[in-house]
Amino acid sequence: MRLIFAIGFFLAWTSLIAALSGGLGGFINVPSAAFLIPIVLCLALASTSKQALMDSCQLCFKGQAIEDPKRTQQARLFLQVAAKQSLLIGALGVLIGWCAMAAGIEDWSNFEPAFGISLLTLVYGVMMKAIFDIADKRIEGRFCNQGIS
C-alpha cells in the first residue's frame, strides 16, 4: 500500500509542478509513452520471465513473501532490467526525435512536436526508472535477508 501511495504522490507532485510551469498539456504525450512502455516491458520480460513479472507484482503490491529465494531474485532482476532499459529507451527516443527534427529542418512546424516527443520520452524514462528502482528497493528491504556488518 505504501508503494502505491509513493507512486501516486510522485505522480501528483510531478503533475503539480508541471501545472505550475505552464500547464499539464505540455507534459502529456501519448506517442512518447506508447514508444517507451511496451519496449521496456518486452525487454525486461525477454531477459527474465513472465513469472518474474508476476512475482514482482506480488511482492510489491500484495506484500506476500515468496518461499523460493531464487524467484525473489528473479523478480528483483525484472525490476532492475526494466529500470535500466527505461533510461536507455528514453535516450533512444531523444535520438529519434532529433532525427525527426533534422529531417524536417526546412519546415519549422514539424520542429516543435518532434522536440516535445524527444524530451518527454526521456522524462518518462527517468520517471519509470525511479518507479522501478523504488519497487526493487522495497523488495530488497522487505524480503531479502542481508547480513548487517
Short mmCIF file of N, CA, C and O in Angstrom, two decimals:
data_model
loop_
_atom_site.label_atom_id
_atom_site.label_comp_id
_atom_site.label_asym_id
_atom_site.label_seq_id
_atom_site.Cartn_x
_atom_site.Cartn_y
_atom_site.Cartn_z
N MET A 1 0.83 -1.20 0.00
CA MET A 1 0.00 0.00 0.00
C MET A 1 0.87 1.26 0.00
O MET A 1 0.52 2.25 -0.62
N ARG A 2 1.99 1.19 0.72
CA ARG A 2 2.88 2.35 0.75
C ARG A 2 3.50 2.62 -0.62
O ARG A 2 3.74 3.77 -0.97
N LEU A 3 3.79 1.56 -1.36
CA LEU A 3 4.36 1.74 -2.69
C LEU A 3 3.36 2.44 -3.60
O LEU A 3 3.73 3.37 -4.34
N ILE A 4 2.11 2.03 -3.55
CA ILE A 4 1.08 2.68 -4.36
C ILE A 4 0.95 4.15 -3.96
O ILE A 4 0.84 5.03 -4.81
N PHE A 5 0.99 4.41 -2.64
CA PHE A 5 0.93 5.79 -2.17
C PHE A 5 2.13 6.58 -2.66
O PHE A 5 1.98 7.72 -3.12
N ALA A 6 3.32 6.00 -2.60
CA ALA A 6 4.53 6.70 -3.04
C ALA A 6 4.48 7.01 -4.53
O ALA A 6 4.83 8.12 -4.96
N ILE A 7 4.03 6.05 -5.33
CA ILE A 7 3.91 6.29 -6.77
C ILE A 7 2.86 7.36 -7.04
O ILE A 7 3.08 8.27 -7.85
N GLY A 8 1.74 7.28 -6.35
CA GLY A 8 0.69 8.28 -6.52
C GLY A 8 1.17 9.67 -6.12
O GLY A 8 0.89 10.66 -6.81
N PHE A 9 1.89 9.75 -5.01
CA PHE A 9 2.44 11.03 -4.56
C PHE A 9 3.43 11.58 -5.57
O PHE A 9 3.42 12.77 -5.90
N PHE A 10 4.30 10.71 -6.08
CA PHE A 10 5.29 11.11 -7.08
C PHE A 10 4.60 11.67 -8.32
O PHE A 10 4.97 12.74 -8.82
N LEU A 11 3.60 10.97 -8.81
CA LEU A 11 2.88 11.43 -10.00
C LEU A 11 2.09 12.71 -9.72
O LEU A 11 2.05 13.61 -10.57
N ALA A 12 1.48 12.81 -8.54
CA ALA A 12 0.73 14.02 -8.20
C ALA A 12 1.66 15.22 -8.07
O ALA A 12 1.35 16.31 -8.56
N TRP A 13 2.80 15.03 -7.43
CA TRP A 13 3.76 16.12 -7.26
C TRP A 13 4.31 16.56 -8.61
O TRP A 13 4.43 17.76 -8.89
N THR A 14 4.63 15.61 -9.46
CA THR A 14 5.12 15.93 -10.79
C THR A 14 4.06 16.68 -11.58
O THR A 14 4.36 17.65 -12.29
N SER A 15 2.80 16.26 -11.45
CA SER A 15 1.70 16.95 -12.14
C SER A 15 1.53 18.37 -11.62
O SER A 15 1.28 19.30 -12.40
N LEU A 16 1.69 18.56 -10.33
CA LEU A 16 1.57 19.90 -9.75
C LEU A 16 2.67 20.81 -10.28
O LEU A 16 2.40 21.94 -10.69
N ILE A 17 3.89 20.32 -10.31
CA ILE A 17 5.00 21.12 -10.83
C ILE A 17 4.77 21.44 -12.31
O ILE A 17 5.00 22.57 -12.76
N ALA A 18 4.29 20.45 -13.06
CA ALA A 18 4.02 20.68 -14.48
C ALA A 18 2.91 21.72 -14.66
O ALA A 18 3.01 22.60 -15.53
N ALA A 19 1.87 21.65 -13.84
CA ALA A 19 0.77 22.60 -13.94
C ALA A 19 1.23 24.01 -13.58
O ALA A 19 0.83 24.98 -14.22
N LEU A 20 2.09 24.12 -12.59
CA LEU A 20 2.59 25.44 -12.19
C LEU A 20 3.56 26.03 -13.21
O LEU A 20 3.76 27.24 -13.24
N SER A 21 4.16 25.20 -14.04
CA SER A 21 5.13 25.70 -15.01
C SER A 21 4.53 25.88 -16.40
O SER A 21 5.26 25.90 -17.37
N GLY A 22 3.24 25.99 -16.50
CA GLY A 22 2.66 26.32 -17.79
C GLY A 22 1.54 25.41 -18.24
O GLY A 22 1.04 25.56 -19.34
N GLY A 23 1.16 24.48 -17.45
CA GLY A 23 0.04 23.63 -17.82
C GLY A 23 0.44 22.19 -18.04
O GLY A 23 1.53 21.90 -18.50
N LEU A 24 -0.47 21.32 -17.68
CA LEU A 24 -0.22 19.88 -17.80
C LEU A 24 -0.20 19.41 -19.24
O LEU A 24 0.45 18.42 -19.56
N GLY A 25 -0.89 20.08 -20.12
CA GLY A 25 -0.99 19.64 -21.51
C GLY A 25 0.35 19.51 -22.19
O GLY A 25 0.54 18.67 -23.06
N GLY A 26 1.31 20.33 -21.80
CA GLY A 26 2.63 20.27 -22.40
C GLY A 26 3.45 19.10 -21.93
O GLY A 26 4.49 18.79 -22.53
N PHE A 27 3.03 18.44 -20.87
CA PHE A 27 3.79 17.33 -20.31
C PHE A 27 3.16 15.97 -20.57
O PHE A 27 3.68 14.96 -20.14
N ILE A 28 2.02 15.96 -21.23
CA ILE A 28 1.36 14.70 -21.55
C ILE A 28 1.53 14.45 -23.04
O ILE A 28 1.13 15.26 -23.86
N ASN A 29 2.13 13.32 -23.35
CA ASN A 29 2.40 12.99 -24.74
C ASN A 29 2.23 11.50 -24.92
O ASN A 29 3.07 10.71 -24.48
N VAL A 30 1.15 11.10 -25.54
CA VAL A 30 0.84 9.69 -25.72
C VAL A 30 1.86 8.97 -26.60
O VAL A 30 2.27 7.86 -26.28
N PRO A 31 2.34 9.57 -27.71
CA PRO A 31 3.34 8.85 -28.51
C PRO A 31 4.61 8.51 -27.73
O PRO A 31 5.19 7.44 -27.92
N SER A 32 5.04 9.39 -26.85
CA SER A 32 6.24 9.11 -26.06
C SER A 32 6.01 7.92 -25.14
O SER A 32 6.86 7.03 -25.03
N ALA A 33 4.88 7.90 -24.46
CA ALA A 33 4.57 6.79 -23.56
C ALA A 33 4.35 5.50 -24.34
O ALA A 33 4.80 4.43 -23.92
N ALA A 34 3.69 5.61 -25.49
CA ALA A 34 3.45 4.42 -26.31
C ALA A 34 4.73 3.86 -26.89
O ALA A 34 4.84 2.66 -27.14
N PHE A 35 5.72 4.70 -27.10
CA PHE A 35 7.02 4.24 -27.57
C PHE A 35 7.79 3.56 -26.43
O PHE A 35 8.39 2.50 -26.62
N LEU A 36 7.75 4.12 -25.26
CA LEU A 36 8.61 3.70 -24.16
C LEU A 36 8.10 2.47 -23.40
O LEU A 36 8.83 1.48 -23.25
N ILE A 37 6.88 2.50 -22.95
CA ILE A 37 6.39 1.49 -22.02
C ILE A 37 6.40 0.07 -22.60
O ILE A 37 6.95 -0.84 -21.98
N PRO A 38 5.84 -0.17 -23.79
CA PRO A 38 5.85 -1.55 -24.30
C PRO A 38 7.26 -2.10 -24.54
O PRO A 38 7.53 -3.26 -24.27
N ILE A 39 8.15 -1.24 -25.04
CA ILE A 39 9.51 -1.71 -25.31
C ILE A 39 10.22 -2.09 -24.02
O ILE A 39 10.88 -3.14 -23.94
N VAL A 40 10.09 -1.26 -23.00
CA VAL A 40 10.75 -1.55 -21.72
C VAL A 40 10.23 -2.85 -21.12
O VAL A 40 11.00 -3.70 -20.68
N LEU A 41 8.92 -3.02 -21.12
CA LEU A 41 8.35 -4.24 -20.55
C LEU A 41 8.74 -5.47 -21.35
O LEU A 41 9.04 -6.52 -20.77
N CYS A 42 8.75 -5.35 -22.67
CA CYS A 42 9.16 -6.51 -23.50
C CYS A 42 10.62 -6.87 -23.28
O CYS A 42 10.96 -8.06 -23.19
N LEU A 43 11.50 -5.88 -23.17
CA LEU A 43 12.91 -6.18 -22.92
C LEU A 43 13.12 -6.81 -21.55
O LEU A 43 13.92 -7.73 -21.40
N ALA A 44 12.40 -6.31 -20.55
CA ALA A 44 12.52 -6.90 -19.21
C ALA A 44 11.97 -8.32 -19.18
O ALA A 44 12.55 -9.21 -18.55
N LEU A 45 10.87 -8.56 -19.90
CA LEU A 45 10.31 -9.91 -19.98
C LEU A 45 11.24 -10.83 -20.75
O LEU A 45 11.38 -12.01 -20.41
N ALA A 46 11.89 -10.31 -21.77
CA ALA A 46 12.80 -11.14 -22.57
C ALA A 46 14.02 -11.58 -21.77
O ALA A 46 14.54 -12.66 -21.99
N SER A 47 14.45 -10.76 -20.83
CA SER A 47 15.64 -11.13 -20.06
C SER A 47 15.30 -11.88 -18.78
O SER A 47 16.19 -12.44 -18.15
N THR A 48 14.03 -11.92 -18.40
CA THR A 48 13.63 -12.70 -17.22
C THR A 48 12.53 -13.67 -17.64
O THR A 48 12.77 -14.53 -18.44
N SER A 49 11.34 -13.48 -17.10
CA SER A 49 10.21 -14.34 -17.46
C SER A 49 8.91 -13.69 -17.03
O SER A 49 8.91 -12.72 -16.27
N LYS A 50 7.82 -14.25 -17.52
CA LYS A 50 6.51 -13.77 -17.11
C LYS A 50 6.30 -14.02 -15.61
O LYS A 50 5.69 -13.22 -14.92
N GLN A 51 6.85 -15.13 -15.13
CA GLN A 51 6.75 -15.45 -13.71
C GLN A 51 7.44 -14.38 -12.86
O GLN A 51 6.96 -14.01 -11.80
N ALA A 52 8.57 -13.87 -13.34
CA ALA A 52 9.28 -12.82 -12.62
C ALA A 52 8.44 -11.54 -12.54
O ALA A 52 8.42 -10.87 -11.51
N LEU A 53 7.73 -11.22 -13.62
CA LEU A 53 6.82 -10.07 -13.61
C LEU A 53 5.72 -10.28 -12.59
O LEU A 53 5.42 -9.40 -11.78
N MET A 54 5.11 -11.46 -12.61
CA MET A 54 4.02 -11.74 -11.66
C MET A 54 4.53 -11.72 -10.22
O MET A 54 3.86 -11.19 -9.33
N ASP A 55 5.72 -12.29 -10.00
CA ASP A 55 6.28 -12.30 -8.65
C ASP A 55 6.62 -10.89 -8.17
O ASP A 55 6.40 -10.56 -7.00
N SER A 56 7.14 -10.04 -9.07
CA SER A 56 7.45 -8.67 -8.66
C SER A 56 6.18 -7.91 -8.29
O SER A 56 6.18 -7.14 -7.33
N CYS A 57 5.10 -8.15 -9.02
CA CYS A 57 3.82 -7.53 -8.67
C CYS A 57 3.32 -8.03 -7.32
O CYS A 57 2.83 -7.25 -6.50
N GLN A 58 3.45 -9.33 -7.09
CA GLN A 58 3.01 -9.91 -5.82
C GLN A 58 3.82 -9.34 -4.66
O GLN A 58 3.26 -8.97 -3.64
N LEU A 59 5.12 -9.25 -4.83
CA LEU A 59 5.97 -8.75 -3.76
C LEU A 59 5.74 -7.27 -3.50
O LEU A 59 5.74 -6.83 -2.35
N CYS A 60 5.54 -6.49 -4.55
CA CYS A 60 5.39 -5.04 -4.38
C CYS A 60 4.01 -4.63 -3.91
O CYS A 60 3.88 -3.81 -3.01
N PHE A 61 2.99 -5.18 -4.53
CA PHE A 61 1.65 -4.69 -4.28
C PHE A 61 0.89 -5.48 -3.22
O PHE A 61 0.12 -4.91 -2.46
N LYS A 62 1.08 -6.78 -3.18
CA LYS A 62 0.37 -7.59 -2.19
C LYS A 62 1.17 -7.74 -0.90
O LYS A 62 0.61 -8.05 0.14
N GLY A 63 2.48 -7.60 -0.99
CA GLY A 63 3.33 -7.73 0.18
C GLY A 63 3.46 -9.15 0.68
O GLY A 63 3.78 -9.37 1.84
N GLN A 64 3.19 -10.13 -0.18
CA GLN A 64 3.28 -11.53 0.21
C GLN A 64 4.65 -12.08 -0.19
O GLN A 64 5.09 -11.92 -1.32
N ALA A 65 5.30 -12.71 0.77
CA ALA A 65 6.61 -13.28 0.51
C ALA A 65 6.48 -14.51 -0.38
O ALA A 65 5.46 -15.19 -0.39
N ILE A 66 7.54 -14.79 -1.12
CA ILE A 66 7.63 -15.99 -1.96
C ILE A 66 8.63 -16.92 -1.29
O ILE A 66 9.71 -16.49 -0.88
N GLU A 67 8.25 -18.17 -1.17
CA GLU A 67 9.10 -19.13 -0.45
C GLU A 67 10.46 -19.34 -1.11
O GLU A 67 11.46 -19.51 -0.44
N ASP A 68 10.49 -19.35 -2.41
CA ASP A 68 11.72 -19.63 -3.13
C ASP A 68 12.54 -18.34 -3.29
O ASP A 68 12.13 -17.41 -3.96
N PRO A 69 13.73 -18.26 -2.65
CA PRO A 69 14.54 -17.04 -2.77
C PRO A 69 15.01 -16.78 -4.20
O PRO A 69 15.25 -15.63 -4.58
N LYS A 70 15.12 -17.83 -5.00
CA LYS A 70 15.52 -17.65 -6.39
C LYS A 70 14.46 -16.87 -7.16
O LYS A 70 14.78 -16.03 -8.00
N ARG A 71 13.19 -17.14 -6.89
CA ARG A 71 12.11 -16.41 -7.55
C ARG A 71 12.09 -14.95 -7.10
O ARG A 71 11.80 -14.05 -7.90
N THR A 72 12.43 -14.70 -5.83
CA THR A 72 12.52 -13.33 -5.35
C THR A 72 13.63 -12.59 -6.08
O THR A 72 13.46 -11.43 -6.49
N GLN A 73 14.76 -13.24 -6.28
CA GLN A 73 15.86 -12.63 -7.02
C GLN A 73 15.49 -12.38 -8.48
O GLN A 73 15.87 -11.37 -9.06
N GLN A 74 14.74 -13.28 -9.07
CA GLN A 74 14.28 -13.09 -10.46
C GLN A 74 13.31 -11.91 -10.54
O GLN A 74 13.34 -11.15 -11.51
N ALA A 75 12.47 -11.75 -9.53
CA ALA A 75 11.55 -10.61 -9.51
C ALA A 75 12.34 -9.30 -9.41
O ALA A 75 12.03 -8.32 -10.10
N ARG A 76 13.36 -9.29 -8.58
CA ARG A 76 14.22 -8.11 -8.47
C ARG A 76 14.96 -7.86 -9.78
O ARG A 76 15.12 -6.71 -10.19
N LEU A 77 15.42 -8.93 -10.43
CA LEU A 77 16.12 -8.78 -11.70
C LEU A 77 15.21 -8.15 -12.75
O LEU A 77 15.65 -7.28 -13.52
N PHE A 78 13.94 -8.57 -12.78
CA PHE A 78 12.98 -7.97 -13.71
C PHE A 78 12.91 -6.46 -13.49
O PHE A 78 12.98 -5.68 -14.45
N LEU A 79 12.79 -6.02 -12.24
CA LEU A 79 12.69 -4.59 -11.94
C LEU A 79 13.98 -3.86 -12.26
O LEU A 79 13.96 -2.73 -12.76
N GLN A 80 15.12 -4.48 -12.00
CA GLN A 80 16.40 -3.85 -12.29
C GLN A 80 16.61 -3.67 -13.80
O GLN A 80 17.07 -2.62 -14.26
N VAL A 81 16.27 -4.70 -14.56
CA VAL A 81 16.40 -4.61 -16.02
C VAL A 81 15.44 -3.55 -16.56
O VAL A 81 15.83 -2.73 -17.41
N ALA A 82 14.23 -3.53 -16.08
CA ALA A 82 13.25 -2.53 -16.54
C ALA A 82 13.73 -1.12 -16.21
O ALA A 82 13.56 -0.20 -17.03
N ALA A 83 14.33 -0.93 -15.04
CA ALA A 83 14.83 0.39 -14.66
C ALA A 83 15.95 0.84 -15.61
O ALA A 83 15.95 1.98 -16.10
N LYS A 84 16.89 -0.05 -15.89
CA LYS A 84 17.99 0.30 -16.79
C LYS A 84 17.50 0.55 -18.20
O LYS A 84 17.94 1.49 -18.87
N GLN A 85 16.60 -0.27 -18.67
CA GLN A 85 16.09 -0.13 -20.03
C GLN A 85 15.25 1.14 -20.18
O GLN A 85 15.18 1.70 -21.28
N SER A 86 14.62 1.59 -19.12
CA SER A 86 13.81 2.81 -19.19
C SER A 86 14.67 3.99 -19.62
O SER A 86 14.27 4.79 -20.48
N LEU A 87 15.84 4.11 -19.01
CA LEU A 87 16.73 5.21 -19.39
C LEU A 87 17.27 5.05 -20.80
O LEU A 87 17.34 6.02 -21.57
N LEU A 88 17.66 3.84 -21.15
CA LEU A 88 18.20 3.62 -22.49
C LEU A 88 17.17 3.88 -23.58
O LEU A 88 17.47 4.51 -24.60
N ILE A 89 15.97 3.40 -23.39
CA ILE A 89 14.93 3.61 -24.40
C ILE A 89 14.51 5.08 -24.41
O ILE A 89 14.20 5.64 -25.47
N GLY A 90 14.53 5.74 -23.26
CA GLY A 90 14.27 7.19 -23.23
C GLY A 90 15.31 7.95 -24.03
O GLY A 90 14.98 8.87 -24.79
N ALA A 91 16.58 7.57 -23.89
CA ALA A 91 17.64 8.21 -24.68
C ALA A 91 17.48 7.90 -26.16
O ALA A 91 17.73 8.77 -27.01
N LEU A 92 17.05 6.69 -26.49
CA LEU A 92 16.79 6.35 -27.89
C LEU A 92 15.67 7.22 -28.45
O LEU A 92 15.72 7.66 -29.59
N GLY A 93 14.65 7.48 -27.64
CA GLY A 93 13.56 8.36 -28.06
C GLY A 93 14.06 9.78 -28.34
O GLY A 93 13.58 10.44 -29.27
N VAL A 94 15.04 10.25 -27.56
CA VAL A 94 15.64 11.55 -27.83
C VAL A 94 16.31 11.56 -29.20
O VAL A 94 16.13 12.48 -30.00
N LEU A 95 17.07 10.52 -29.48
CA LEU A 95 17.76 10.44 -30.78
C LEU A 95 16.77 10.36 -31.95
O LEU A 95 16.97 11.00 -32.98
N ILE A 96 15.70 9.61 -31.77
CA ILE A 96 14.68 9.52 -32.82
C ILE A 96 14.02 10.88 -33.03
O ILE A 96 13.78 11.31 -34.15
N GLY A 97 13.75 11.58 -31.93
CA GLY A 97 13.18 12.92 -32.04
C GLY A 97 14.11 13.88 -32.74
O GLY A 97 13.69 14.71 -33.56
N TRP A 98 15.40 13.78 -32.46
CA TRP A 98 16.38 14.64 -33.13
C TRP A 98 16.43 14.34 -34.63
O TRP A 98 16.56 15.26 -35.43
N CYS A 99 16.34 13.05 -34.97
CA CYS A 99 16.32 12.69 -36.40
C CYS A 99 15.08 13.27 -37.08
O CYS A 99 15.16 13.76 -38.21
N ALA A 100 13.95 13.24 -36.41
CA ALA A 100 12.72 13.81 -36.96
C ALA A 100 12.86 15.32 -37.12
O ALA A 100 12.38 15.90 -38.11
N MET A 101 13.53 15.97 -36.15
CA MET A 101 13.74 17.41 -36.27
C MET A 101 14.66 17.72 -37.44
O MET A 101 14.43 18.67 -38.20
N ALA A 102 15.72 16.95 -37.59
CA ALA A 102 16.67 17.20 -38.67
C ALA A 102 16.05 16.91 -40.04
O ALA A 102 16.36 17.58 -41.02
N ALA A 103 15.18 15.92 -40.11
CA ALA A 103 14.55 15.57 -41.39
C ALA A 103 13.64 16.68 -41.89
O ALA A 103 13.50 16.88 -43.09
N GLY A 104 13.02 17.40 -40.97
CA GLY A 104 12.11 18.46 -41.38
C GLY A 104 12.62 19.83 -41.03
O GLY A 104 11.85 20.70 -40.61
N ILE A 105 13.92 20.05 -41.18
CA ILE A 105 14.53 21.31 -40.75
C ILE A 105 14.02 22.51 -41.56
O ILE A 105 13.99 23.63 -41.07
N GLU A 106 13.58 22.28 -42.80
CA GLU A 106 13.08 23.38 -43.62
C GLU A 106 11.70 23.84 -43.15
O GLU A 106 11.33 25.00 -43.32
N ASP A 107 10.93 22.94 -42.59
CA ASP A 107 9.57 23.26 -42.14
C ASP A 107 9.55 23.30 -40.61
O ASP A 107 9.54 22.26 -39.95
N TRP A 108 9.53 24.49 -40.06
CA TRP A 108 9.61 24.65 -38.60
C TRP A 108 8.34 24.20 -37.89
O TRP A 108 8.33 24.05 -36.67
N SER A 109 7.27 23.96 -38.59
CA SER A 109 6.05 23.48 -37.94
C SER A 109 6.21 22.05 -37.43
O SER A 109 5.51 21.63 -36.51
N ASN A 110 7.15 21.29 -38.00
CA ASN A 110 7.42 19.93 -37.53
C ASN A 110 8.42 19.90 -36.38
O ASN A 110 8.57 18.89 -35.71
N PHE A 111 9.11 21.01 -36.16
CA PHE A 111 10.16 21.04 -35.15
C PHE A 111 9.60 20.87 -33.74
O PHE A 111 10.10 20.08 -32.96
N GLU A 112 8.56 21.61 -33.42
CA GLU A 112 8.02 21.61 -32.06
C GLU A 112 7.50 20.25 -31.61
O GLU A 112 7.85 19.79 -30.53
N PRO A 113 6.68 19.53 -32.40
CA PRO A 113 6.22 18.22 -31.96
C PRO A 113 7.37 17.22 -31.80
O PRO A 113 7.39 16.44 -30.85
N ALA A 114 8.33 17.25 -32.71
CA ALA A 114 9.46 16.32 -32.62
C ALA A 114 10.31 16.63 -31.39
O ALA A 114 10.77 15.71 -30.70
N PHE A 115 10.49 17.90 -31.10
CA PHE A 115 11.25 18.30 -29.92
C PHE A 115 10.54 17.86 -28.64
O PHE A 115 11.16 17.34 -27.71
N GLY A 116 9.23 18.06 -28.62
CA GLY A 116 8.45 17.64 -27.44
C GLY A 116 8.51 16.15 -27.21
O GLY A 116 8.68 15.69 -26.09
N ILE A 117 8.36 15.39 -28.28
CA ILE A 117 8.41 13.93 -28.15
C ILE A 117 9.79 13.49 -27.67
O ILE A 117 9.91 12.63 -26.79
N SER A 118 10.83 14.10 -28.21
CA SER A 118 12.18 13.67 -27.82
C SER A 118 12.44 13.94 -26.35
O SER A 118 12.97 13.07 -25.64
N LEU A 119 12.06 15.09 -25.85
CA LEU A 119 12.33 15.39 -24.44
C LEU A 119 11.39 14.64 -23.50
O LEU A 119 11.82 14.16 -22.45
N LEU A 120 10.13 14.53 -23.86
CA LEU A 120 9.19 13.84 -22.97
C LEU A 120 9.47 12.35 -22.89
O LEU A 120 9.22 11.73 -21.86
N THR A 121 10.00 11.76 -23.94
CA THR A 121 10.38 10.35 -23.87
C THR A 121 11.45 10.15 -22.81
O THR A 121 11.40 9.21 -22.02
N LEU A 122 12.41 11.05 -22.76
CA LEU A 122 13.46 10.96 -21.74
C LEU A 122 12.89 11.20 -20.34
O LEU A 122 13.24 10.49 -19.39
N VAL A 123 12.00 12.17 -20.22
CA VAL A 123 11.38 12.44 -18.91
C VAL A 123 10.59 11.22 -18.44
O VAL A 123 10.69 10.81 -17.28
N TYR A 124 9.81 10.62 -19.33
CA TYR A 124 9.06 9.42 -18.96
C TYR A 124 10.00 8.27 -18.60
O TYR A 124 9.71 7.49 -17.70
N GLY A 125 11.12 8.15 -19.31
CA GLY A 125 12.09 7.12 -18.99
C GLY A 125 12.68 7.30 -17.60
O GLY A 125 12.83 6.34 -16.85
N VAL A 126 12.98 8.53 -17.23
CA VAL A 126 13.51 8.81 -15.89
C VAL A 126 12.45 8.52 -14.83
O VAL A 126 12.75 7.94 -13.77
N MET A 127 11.21 8.88 -15.12
CA MET A 127 10.13 8.59 -14.16
C MET A 127 9.94 7.09 -13.98
O MET A 127 9.78 6.60 -12.85
N MET A 128 9.97 6.34 -15.09
CA MET A 128 9.82 4.89 -14.99
C MET A 128 11.00 4.27 -14.25
O MET A 128 10.82 3.35 -13.45
N LYS A 129 12.20 4.79 -14.48
CA LYS A 129 13.36 4.27 -13.76
C LYS A 129 13.19 4.48 -12.27
O LYS A 129 13.48 3.58 -11.47
N ALA A 130 12.72 5.64 -11.87
CA ALA A 130 12.51 5.91 -10.46
C ALA A 130 11.50 4.94 -9.85
O ALA A 130 11.71 4.39 -8.76
N ILE A 131 10.42 4.69 -10.55
CA ILE A 131 9.38 3.78 -10.04
C ILE A 131 9.91 2.36 -9.93
O ILE A 131 9.71 1.69 -8.90
N PHE A 132 10.61 1.87 -10.95
CA PHE A 132 11.16 0.51 -10.90
C PHE A 132 12.24 0.39 -9.83
O PHE A 132 12.33 -0.64 -9.16
N ASP A 133 13.07 1.42 -9.66
CA ASP A 133 14.09 1.38 -8.61
C ASP A 133 13.47 1.34 -7.21
O ASP A 133 13.93 0.62 -6.33
N ILE A 134 12.42 2.13 -7.01
CA ILE A 134 11.73 2.13 -5.72
C ILE A 134 11.13 0.76 -5.44
O ILE A 134 11.23 0.23 -4.33
N ALA A 135 10.52 0.15 -6.44
CA ALA A 135 9.93 -1.18 -6.26
C ALA A 135 11.01 -2.21 -5.94
O ALA A 135 10.82 -3.07 -5.07
N ASP A 136 12.16 -2.12 -6.62
CA ASP A 136 13.26 -3.05 -6.35
C ASP A 136 13.78 -2.88 -4.92
O ASP A 136 14.01 -3.87 -4.22
N LYS A 137 13.96 -1.65 -4.49
CA LYS A 137 14.45 -1.41 -3.12
C LYS A 137 13.43 -1.86 -2.09
O LYS A 137 13.79 -2.31 -1.00
N ARG A 138 12.17 -1.77 -2.42
CA ARG A 138 11.12 -2.24 -1.50
C ARG A 138 11.24 -3.75 -1.31
O ARG A 138 11.18 -4.25 -0.19
N ILE A 139 11.40 -4.47 -2.41
CA ILE A 139 11.56 -5.93 -2.31
C ILE A 139 12.83 -6.26 -1.54
O ILE A 139 12.83 -7.14 -0.67
N GLU A 140 13.91 -5.56 -1.85
CA GLU A 140 15.18 -5.83 -1.17
C GLU A 140 15.06 -5.59 0.33
O GLU A 140 15.52 -6.40 1.14
N GLY A 141 14.41 -4.51 0.70
CA GLY A 141 14.29 -4.18 2.11
C GLY A 141 13.36 -5.10 2.89
O GLY A 141 13.59 -5.37 4.07
N ARG A 142 12.33 -5.60 2.23
CA ARG A 142 11.34 -6.40 2.95
C ARG A 142 11.56 -7.90 2.87
O ARG A 142 11.21 -8.63 3.78
N PHE A 143 12.12 -8.37 1.76
CA PHE A 143 12.11 -9.81 1.53
C PHE A 143 13.48 -10.45 1.36
O PHE A 143 13.57 -11.66 1.26
N CYS A 144 14.52 -9.67 1.27
CA CYS A 144 15.85 -10.25 1.08
C CYS A 144 16.62 -10.23 2.39
O CYS A 144 16.71 -9.18 3.03
N ASN A 145 17.13 -11.37 2.78
CA ASN A 145 17.92 -11.45 4.00
C ASN A 145 19.33 -10.99 3.70
O ASN A 145 20.03 -11.59 2.89
N GLN A 146 19.73 -9.94 4.36
CA GLN A 146 21.09 -9.45 4.16
C GLN A 146 21.74 -9.31 5.53
O GLN A 146 21.14 -8.82 6.47
N GLY A 147 22.97 -9.75 5.57
CA GLY A 147 23.72 -9.62 6.82
C GLY A 147 24.13 -8.18 7.03
O GLY A 147 24.55 -7.48 6.12
N ILE A 148 23.97 -7.71 8.24
CA ILE A 148 24.36 -6.34 8.58
C ILE A 148 25.75 -6.39 9.14
O ILE A 148 26.04 -7.10 10.10
N SER A 149 26.64 -5.61 8.53
CA SER A 149 28.01 -5.62 9.03
C SER A 149 28.40 -4.31 9.65
O SER A 149 27.78 -3.33 9.54
#
